[in-house]
C-alpha positions as a Python dict, from the first residue, in 0.01 Angstrom:
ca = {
    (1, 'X'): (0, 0, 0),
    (2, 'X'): (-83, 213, -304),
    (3, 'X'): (156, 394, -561),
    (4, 'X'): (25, 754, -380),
    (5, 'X'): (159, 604, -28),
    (6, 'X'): (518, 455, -194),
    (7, 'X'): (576, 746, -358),
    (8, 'X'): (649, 959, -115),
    (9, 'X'): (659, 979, 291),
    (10, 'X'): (592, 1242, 578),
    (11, 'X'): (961, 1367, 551),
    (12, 'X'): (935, 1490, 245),
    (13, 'X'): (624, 1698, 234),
    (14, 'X'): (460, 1869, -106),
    (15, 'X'): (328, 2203, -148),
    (16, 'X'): (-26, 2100, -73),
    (17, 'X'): (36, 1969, 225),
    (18, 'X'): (242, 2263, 336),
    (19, 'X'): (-28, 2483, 275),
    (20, 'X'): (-284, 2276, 435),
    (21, 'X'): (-75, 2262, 778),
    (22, 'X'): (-6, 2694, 710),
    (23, 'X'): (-409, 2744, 650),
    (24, 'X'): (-491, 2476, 947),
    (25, 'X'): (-258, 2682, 1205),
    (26, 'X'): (-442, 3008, 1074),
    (27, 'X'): (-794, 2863, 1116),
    (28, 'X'): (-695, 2739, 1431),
    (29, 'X'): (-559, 3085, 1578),
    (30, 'X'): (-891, 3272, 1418),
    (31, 'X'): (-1098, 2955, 1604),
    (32, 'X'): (-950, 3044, 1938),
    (33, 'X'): (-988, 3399, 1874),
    (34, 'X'): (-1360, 3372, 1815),
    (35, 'X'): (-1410, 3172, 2144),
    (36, 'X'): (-1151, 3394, 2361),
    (37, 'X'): (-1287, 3755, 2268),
    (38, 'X'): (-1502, 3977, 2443),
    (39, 'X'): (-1702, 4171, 2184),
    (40, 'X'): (-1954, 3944, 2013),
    (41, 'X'): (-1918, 4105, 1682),
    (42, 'X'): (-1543, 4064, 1690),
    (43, 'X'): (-1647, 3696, 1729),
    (44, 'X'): (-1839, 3658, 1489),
    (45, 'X'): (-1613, 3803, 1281),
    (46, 'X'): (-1334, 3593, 1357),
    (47, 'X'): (-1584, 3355, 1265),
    (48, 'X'): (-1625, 3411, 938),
    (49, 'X'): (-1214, 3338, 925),
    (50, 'X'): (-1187, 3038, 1048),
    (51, 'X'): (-1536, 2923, 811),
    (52, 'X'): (-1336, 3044, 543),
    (53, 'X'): (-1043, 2871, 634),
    (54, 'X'): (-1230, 2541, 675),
    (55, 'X'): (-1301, 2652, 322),
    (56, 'X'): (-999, 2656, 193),
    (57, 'X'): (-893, 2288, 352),
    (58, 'X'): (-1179, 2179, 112),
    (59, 'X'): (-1043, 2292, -153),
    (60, 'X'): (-661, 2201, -83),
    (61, 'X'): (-802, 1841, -54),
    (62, 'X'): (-993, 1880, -389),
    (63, 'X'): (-1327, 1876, -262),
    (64, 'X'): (-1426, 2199, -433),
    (65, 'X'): (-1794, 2106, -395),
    (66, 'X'): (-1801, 2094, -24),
    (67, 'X'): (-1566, 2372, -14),
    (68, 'X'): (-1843, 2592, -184),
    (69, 'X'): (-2122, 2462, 53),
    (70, 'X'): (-1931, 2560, 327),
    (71, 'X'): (-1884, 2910, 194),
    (72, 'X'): (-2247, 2956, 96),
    (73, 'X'): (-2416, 2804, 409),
    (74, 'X'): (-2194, 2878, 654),
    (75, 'X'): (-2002, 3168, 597),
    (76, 'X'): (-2281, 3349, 374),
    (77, 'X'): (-2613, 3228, 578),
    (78, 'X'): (-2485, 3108, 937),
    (79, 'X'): (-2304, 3394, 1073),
    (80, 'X'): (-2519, 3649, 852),
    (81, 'X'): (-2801, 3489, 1054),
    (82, 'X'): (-2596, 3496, 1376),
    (83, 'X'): (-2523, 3929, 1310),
    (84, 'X'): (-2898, 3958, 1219),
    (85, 'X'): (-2976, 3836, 1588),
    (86, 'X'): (-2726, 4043, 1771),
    (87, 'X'): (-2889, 4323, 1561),
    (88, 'X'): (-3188, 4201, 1704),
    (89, 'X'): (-3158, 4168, 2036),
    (90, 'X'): (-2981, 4459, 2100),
    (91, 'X'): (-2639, 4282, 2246),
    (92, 'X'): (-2350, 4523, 2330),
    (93, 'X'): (-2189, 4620, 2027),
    (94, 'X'): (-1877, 4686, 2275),
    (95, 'X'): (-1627, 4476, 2521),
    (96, 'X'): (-1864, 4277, 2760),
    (97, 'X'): (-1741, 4251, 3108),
    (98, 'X'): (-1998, 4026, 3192),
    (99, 'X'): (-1868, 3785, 2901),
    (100, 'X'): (-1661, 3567, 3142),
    (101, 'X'): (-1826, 3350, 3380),
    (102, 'X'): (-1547, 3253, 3586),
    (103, 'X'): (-1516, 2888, 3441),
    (104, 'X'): (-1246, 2948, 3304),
    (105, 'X'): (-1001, 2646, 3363),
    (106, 'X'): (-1299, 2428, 3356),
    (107, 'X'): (-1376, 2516, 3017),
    (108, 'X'): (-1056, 2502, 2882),
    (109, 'X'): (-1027, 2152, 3059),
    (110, 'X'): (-1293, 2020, 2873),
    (111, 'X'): (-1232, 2123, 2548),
    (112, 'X'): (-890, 2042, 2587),
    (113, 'X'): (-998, 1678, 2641),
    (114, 'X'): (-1220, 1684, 2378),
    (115, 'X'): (-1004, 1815, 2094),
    (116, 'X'): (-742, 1520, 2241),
    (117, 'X'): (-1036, 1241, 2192),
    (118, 'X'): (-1100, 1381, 1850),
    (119, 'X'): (-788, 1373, 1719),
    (120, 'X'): (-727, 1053, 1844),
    (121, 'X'): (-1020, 897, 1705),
    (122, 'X'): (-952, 1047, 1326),
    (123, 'X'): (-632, 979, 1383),
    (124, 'X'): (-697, 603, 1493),
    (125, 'X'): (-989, 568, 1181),
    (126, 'X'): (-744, 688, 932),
    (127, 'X'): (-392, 629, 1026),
    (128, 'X'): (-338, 387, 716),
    (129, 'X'): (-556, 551, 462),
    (130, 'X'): (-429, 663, 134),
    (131, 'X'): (-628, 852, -93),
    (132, 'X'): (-639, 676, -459),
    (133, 'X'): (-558, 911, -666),
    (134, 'X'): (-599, 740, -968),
    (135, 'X'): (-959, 624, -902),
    (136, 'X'): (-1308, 805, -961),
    (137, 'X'): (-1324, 1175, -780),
    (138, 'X'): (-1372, 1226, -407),
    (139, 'X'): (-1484, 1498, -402),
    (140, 'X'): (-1702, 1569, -696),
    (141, 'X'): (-2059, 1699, -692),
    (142, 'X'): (-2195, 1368, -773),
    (143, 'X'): (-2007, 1193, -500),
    (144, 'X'): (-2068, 1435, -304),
    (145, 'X'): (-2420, 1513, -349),
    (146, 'X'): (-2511, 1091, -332),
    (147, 'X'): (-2358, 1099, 18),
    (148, 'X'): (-2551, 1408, 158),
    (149, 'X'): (-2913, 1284, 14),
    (150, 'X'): (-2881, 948, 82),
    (151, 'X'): (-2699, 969, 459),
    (152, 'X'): (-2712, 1292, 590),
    (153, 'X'): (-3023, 1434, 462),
    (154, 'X'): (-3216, 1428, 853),
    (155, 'X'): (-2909, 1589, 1002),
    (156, 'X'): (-2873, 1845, 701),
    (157, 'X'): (-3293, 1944, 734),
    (158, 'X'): (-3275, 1917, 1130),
    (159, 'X'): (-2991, 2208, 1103),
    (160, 'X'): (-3218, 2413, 853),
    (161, 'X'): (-3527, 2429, 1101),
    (162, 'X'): (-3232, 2502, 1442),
    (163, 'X'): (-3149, 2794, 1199),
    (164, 'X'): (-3519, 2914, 1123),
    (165, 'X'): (-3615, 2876, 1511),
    (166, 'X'): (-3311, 3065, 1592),
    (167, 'X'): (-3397, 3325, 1363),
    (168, 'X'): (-3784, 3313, 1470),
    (169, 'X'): (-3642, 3376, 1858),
    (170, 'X'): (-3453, 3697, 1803),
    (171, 'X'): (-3736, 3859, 1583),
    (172, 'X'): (-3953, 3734, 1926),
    (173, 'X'): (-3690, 3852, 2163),
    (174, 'X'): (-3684, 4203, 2002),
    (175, 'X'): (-4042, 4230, 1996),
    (176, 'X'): (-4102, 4159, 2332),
    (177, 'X'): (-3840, 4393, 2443),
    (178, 'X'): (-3945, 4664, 2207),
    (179, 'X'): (-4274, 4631, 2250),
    (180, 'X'): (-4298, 4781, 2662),
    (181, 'X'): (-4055, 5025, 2511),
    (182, 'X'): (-4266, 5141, 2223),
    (183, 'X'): (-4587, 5203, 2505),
    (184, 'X'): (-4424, 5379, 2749),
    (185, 'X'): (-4308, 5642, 2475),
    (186, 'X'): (-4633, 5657, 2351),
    (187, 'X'): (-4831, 5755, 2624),
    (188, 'X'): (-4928, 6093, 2696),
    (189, 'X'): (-4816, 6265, 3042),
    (190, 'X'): (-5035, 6229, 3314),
    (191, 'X'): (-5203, 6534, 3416),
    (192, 'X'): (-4960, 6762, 3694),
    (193, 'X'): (-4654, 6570, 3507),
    (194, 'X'): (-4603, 6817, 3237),
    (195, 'X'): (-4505, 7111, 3447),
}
């Protein structure tokens, strides 16, 4: 056991972790606000919260590196890219009956079990891990930076071209769809039509 795990326990909790545990329940409430409303701007929205509060759990845990990717990529380029296709393909700016498919309870279900099986397996990987807080930085660019080009670099480009095809659909979607529109104004009036 290290000097960072004798020195003090779960009963007696800093400032840090305080505020981690506030910012977690807040991310968490703006999370299930995102999946539970009915307006998909209002979602995306509530997005952009709980991004930003993933943010700030970065930087509470001194990773200030990652805590700036996640505010450039996702919170500046993901859900700006997610608006742009609403824009695009003309969804209802308004409530959306049609929003609710009935499943419900199965839904709920399921994600239920899977946020159980995901705690349980951090919780199982890192149940007697200490950070060192004497040793080198975490969460520094360097570290940082090594680990994403030299393990994640297929999953980090494979995410880059979802976005671009994403964005490539709506543009496609709101052609096609504005397109039949665009004709049928532009034709003139058959003859016997105008009177």
């Amino acid at each position: 056991m290290t000097l960072a795990a004798a020195s003090h326990g779960f009963l007696s909790p800093t400032g840090v972790e305080i505020a981690f545990v506030l910012v977690g329940i807040a991310t968490l409430g703006a999370a299930l606000l995102t999946v539970g409303s009915r307006q998909l701007v209002h979602a995306a929205l509530w997005l952009v919260v709980a991004l930003g509060g993933i943010a700030v759990e970065y930087l509470l845990l001194t990773a200030e590196f990652i805590a700036w990717v996640q505010v450039l990529i996702y919170v500046g380029s993901v859900v700006v890219l997610l608006l742009f296709g609403l824009m695009l393909t003309k969804a209802p700016i308004g409530p959306s009956p049609d929003a609710d498919s009935g499943n419900r309870w199965a839904a709920l279900t399921v994600a239920g079990a899977s946020a159980a099986a995901l705690v349980w397996v951090v919780a199982d990987a890192f149940r007697a891990t200490w950070i060192d807080l004497d040793g080198a930085a975490q969460g520094s660019a360097a570290a940082s930076g090594n680990s994403l080009f030299r393990y994640w670099v297929l999953p980090f480009e494979a995410l880059s071209v979802l976005l671009l095809a994403a964005l490539v659909g709506a543009i496609v979607l709101s052609r096609r769809g504005g397109g039949a529109k665009g004709a049928a104004e532009t034709t003139p009036p058959a003859a016997g039509e105008g009177r």
